[in-house]
Amino acid sequence: HYGGFPVTWKRDTGADYYKVHSPFGQLPLLTGPNDFAVSYDTNSFSLTRQLGQSMAIVRYIARKTGLVGDNDEEFARSEMLIEEANDLILAFGKANASPNKKEAMDKFFSEEITRHFTSLEKLIKGETLTGKVLAGDLAIFAHLDIILRLQADALDAYPKLKAFFEKLAADPKLKPFIDDETAHMYYTRQ
């Protein structure tokens, strides 16, 4: 949404669609005009016309929308943040999938985020993490949004990171993402 990349989330395809049509048989899957296939004929399906893997999709869209940075330093910083966002969501996802979810989530919110948020707080550069809004900033923002839906005060001890989140949360280009409750319903605290 932020970069103006036109995306339509197809929710009516059924679970088996991705098993057949995704390069790795799983979500996410990006398809569409221009660089990707437009139609989905199972008899002429081609793996080379679909893009799987969430971070590959993030990087593709970032490149198409100019959110990769204007120089090597901005690019590298944004890429670093994309990987940090991935580490953060992997730790969060592990707690979410734990057999004792409440205990794992409590530990995540009391211990794990401290390490991540302390590091991110130190990286704030002006109002963002990169000096302007790039893909890495948006990746961190998206994961902070999920975390804050489960614990609203999670950023209270990190004023610069909280201000960064609030700045992006107020951006009208992100309103469709923020308003989409289905994008966040997978994660629960208990």
GROMACS .gro file of C-alpha atoms in nm, residues 27-180:
model
  154
   27LEU     CA    1   0.173  -1.905   0.133
   28PRO     CA    2   0.246  -1.634   0.049
   29LEU     CA    3   0.212  -1.626  -0.326
   30LEU     CA    4   0.231  -1.321  -0.552
   31THR     CA    5   0.083  -1.344  -0.899
   32GLY     CA    6  -0.034  -1.081  -1.139
   33PRO     CA    7   0.017  -0.888  -1.461
   34ASN     CA    8   0.346  -0.778  -1.613
   35ASP     CA    9   0.614  -0.995  -1.456
   36PHE     CA   10   0.381  -1.268  -1.331
   37ALA     CA   11   0.109  -1.486  -1.478
   38VAL     CA   12  -0.238  -1.340  -1.512
   39SER     CA   13  -0.446  -1.657  -1.547
   40TYR     CA   14  -0.445  -1.972  -1.340
   41ASP     CA   15  -0.497  -2.263  -1.576
   42THR     CA   16  -0.386  -2.576  -1.390
   43ASN     CA   17  -0.309  -2.747  -1.723
   44SER     CA   18  -0.052  -2.486  -1.821
   45PHE     CA   19   0.078  -2.383  -1.481
   46SER     CA   20   0.437  -2.256  -1.476
   47LEU     CA   21   0.635  -2.210  -1.155
   48THR     CA   22   0.848  -1.945  -1.320
   49ARG     CA   23   0.550  -1.707  -1.335
   50GLN     CA   24   0.468  -1.701  -0.963
   51LEU     CA   25   0.668  -1.560  -0.673
   52GLY     CA   26   0.668  -1.727  -0.333
   53GLN     CA   27   0.849  -1.660  -0.006
   54SER     CA   28   0.747  -1.356   0.196
   55MET     CA   29   1.082  -1.177   0.200
   56ALA     CA   30   1.131  -1.229  -0.175
   57ILE     CA   31   0.790  -1.069  -0.227
   58VAL     CA   32   0.880  -0.782   0.007
   59ARG     CA   33   1.203  -0.719  -0.182
   60TYR     CA   34   1.037  -0.742  -0.523
   61ILE     CA   35   0.767  -0.491  -0.429
   62ALA     CA   36   1.025  -0.264  -0.263
   63ARG     CA   37   1.229  -0.261  -0.583
   64LYS     CA   38   0.924  -0.196  -0.801
   65THR     CA   39   0.809   0.095  -0.582
   66GLY     CA   40   1.145   0.259  -0.511
   67LEU     CA   41   1.143   0.166  -0.142
   68VAL     CA   42   1.492   0.011  -0.152
   69GLY     CA   43   1.679   0.338  -0.097
   70ASP     CA   44   1.867   0.579  -0.317
   71ASN     CA   45   2.217   0.459  -0.234
   72ASP     CA   46   2.405   0.158  -0.101
   73GLU     CA   47   2.386   0.274   0.262
   74GLU     CA   48   2.007   0.316   0.252
   75PHE     CA   49   1.968  -0.015   0.071
   76ALA     CA   50   2.188  -0.199   0.322
   77ARG     CA   51   2.011  -0.044   0.622
   78SER     CA   52   1.670  -0.133   0.480
   79GLU     CA   53   1.780  -0.489   0.405
   80MET     CA   54   1.915  -0.526   0.759
   81LEU     CA   55   1.577  -0.417   0.898
   82ILE     CA   56   1.391  -0.662   0.676
   83GLU     CA   57   1.601  -0.940   0.826
   84GLU     CA   58   1.548  -0.805   1.179
   85ALA     CA   59   1.173  -0.802   1.113
   86ASN     CA   60   1.203  -1.162   0.999
   87ASP     CA   61   1.391  -1.256   1.320
   88LEU     CA   62   1.130  -1.077   1.529
   89ILE     CA   63   0.835  -1.249   1.365
   90LEU     CA   64   1.007  -1.589   1.381
   91ALA     CA   65   1.050  -1.551   1.758
   92PHE     CA   66   0.691  -1.429   1.786
   93GLY     CA   67   0.566  -1.712   1.564
   94LYS     CA   68   0.750  -1.969   1.774
   95ALA     CA   69   0.572  -1.841   2.085
   96ASN     CA   70   0.241  -1.835   1.898
   97ALA     CA   71   0.283  -2.202   1.797
   98SER     CA   72   0.407  -2.322   2.136
   99PRO     CA   73   0.211  -2.599   2.309
  100ASN     CA   74   0.201  -2.373   2.615
  101LYS     CA   75   0.114  -2.058   2.426
  102LYS     CA   76   0.039  -1.837   2.726
  103GLU     CA   77   0.373  -1.911   2.892
  104ALA     CA   78   0.566  -1.872   2.564
  105MET     CA   79   0.390  -1.545   2.480
  106ASP     CA   80   0.447  -1.409   2.830
  107LYS     CA   81   0.818  -1.492   2.796
  108PHE     CA   82   0.830  -1.335   2.450
  109PHE     CA   83   0.671  -1.013   2.576
  110SER     CA   84   0.881  -0.997   2.895
  111GLU     CA   85   1.221  -1.107   2.757
  112GLU     CA   86   1.251  -1.152   2.381
  113ILE     CA   87   1.115  -0.817   2.269
  114THR     CA   88   1.350  -0.636   2.507
  115ARG     CA   89   1.651  -0.742   2.301
  116HIS     CA   90   1.485  -0.656   1.970
  117PHE     CA   91   1.329  -0.328   2.080
  118THR     CA   92   1.645  -0.206   2.257
  119SER     CA   93   1.844  -0.260   1.938
  120LEU     CA   94   1.580  -0.096   1.720
  121GLU     CA   95   1.553   0.202   1.955
  122LYS     CA   96   1.925   0.268   1.902
  123LEU     CA   97   1.884   0.263   1.523
  124ILE     CA   98   1.623   0.538   1.499
  125LYS     CA   99   1.747   0.797   1.251
  126GLY     CA  100   1.523   1.102   1.268
  127GLU     CA  101   1.164   0.984   1.254
  128THR     CA  102   1.237   0.646   1.096
  129LEU     CA  103   1.489   0.365   1.113
  130THR     CA  104   1.649   0.448   0.778
  131GLY     CA  105   1.616   0.827   0.761
  132LYS     CA  106   1.308   0.797   0.539
  133VAL     CA  107   1.044   0.532   0.488
  134LEU     CA  108   1.192   0.230   0.311
  135ALA     CA  109   1.093  -0.135   0.291
  136GLY     CA  110   1.285  -0.217   0.610
  137ASP     CA  111   1.093   0.048   0.804
  138LEU     CA  112   0.766  -0.093   0.674
  139ALA     CA  113   0.865  -0.450   0.763
  140ILE     CA  114   0.942  -0.346   1.121
  141PHE     CA  115   0.622  -0.140   1.135
  142ALA     CA  116   0.408  -0.435   1.019
  143HIS     CA  117   0.548  -0.660   1.290
  144LEU     CA  118   0.515  -0.394   1.557
  145ASP     CA  119   0.151  -0.358   1.454
  146ILE     CA  120   0.091  -0.727   1.519
  147ILE     CA  121   0.270  -0.715   1.854
  148LEU     CA  122   0.084  -0.404   1.969
  149ARG     CA  123  -0.251  -0.562   1.892
  150LEU     CA  124  -0.167  -0.823   2.155
  151GLN     CA  125   0.001  -0.594   2.407
  152ALA     CA  126  -0.080  -0.228   2.362
  153ASP     CA  127   0.194  -0.107   2.598
  154ALA     CA  128   0.477  -0.308   2.440
  155LEU     CA  129   0.651   0.007   2.312
  156ASP     CA  130   0.603   0.225   2.620
  157ALA     CA  131   0.966   0.180   2.736
  158TYR     CA  132   1.096   0.271   2.389
  159PRO     CA  133   0.989   0.631   2.316
  160LYS     CA  134   1.173   0.673   1.984
  161LEU     CA  135   1.048   0.339   1.852
  162LYS     CA  136   0.697   0.425   1.970
  163ALA     CA  137   0.714   0.763   1.791
  164PHE     CA  138   0.833   0.584   1.476
  165PHE     CA  139   0.537   0.344   1.496
  166GLU     CA  140   0.288   0.624   1.561
  167LYS     CA  141   0.423   0.828   1.269
  168LEU     CA  142   0.368   0.541   1.026
  169ALA     CA  143   0.036   0.440   1.185
  170ALA     CA  144  -0.092   0.791   1.111
  171ASP     CA  145   0.009   0.772   0.745
  172PRO     CA  146  -0.305   0.744   0.527
  173LYS     CA  147  -0.119   0.520   0.279
  174LEU     CA  148  -0.106   0.251   0.549
  175LYS     CA  149  -0.472   0.280   0.652
  176PRO     CA  150  -0.588  -0.017   0.439
  177PHE     CA  151  -0.326  -0.238   0.607
  178ILE     CA  152  -0.404  -0.115   0.957
  179ASP     CA  153  -0.781  -0.150   0.906
  180ASP     CA  154  -0.756  -0.508   0.772
   0.00000   0.00000   0.00000
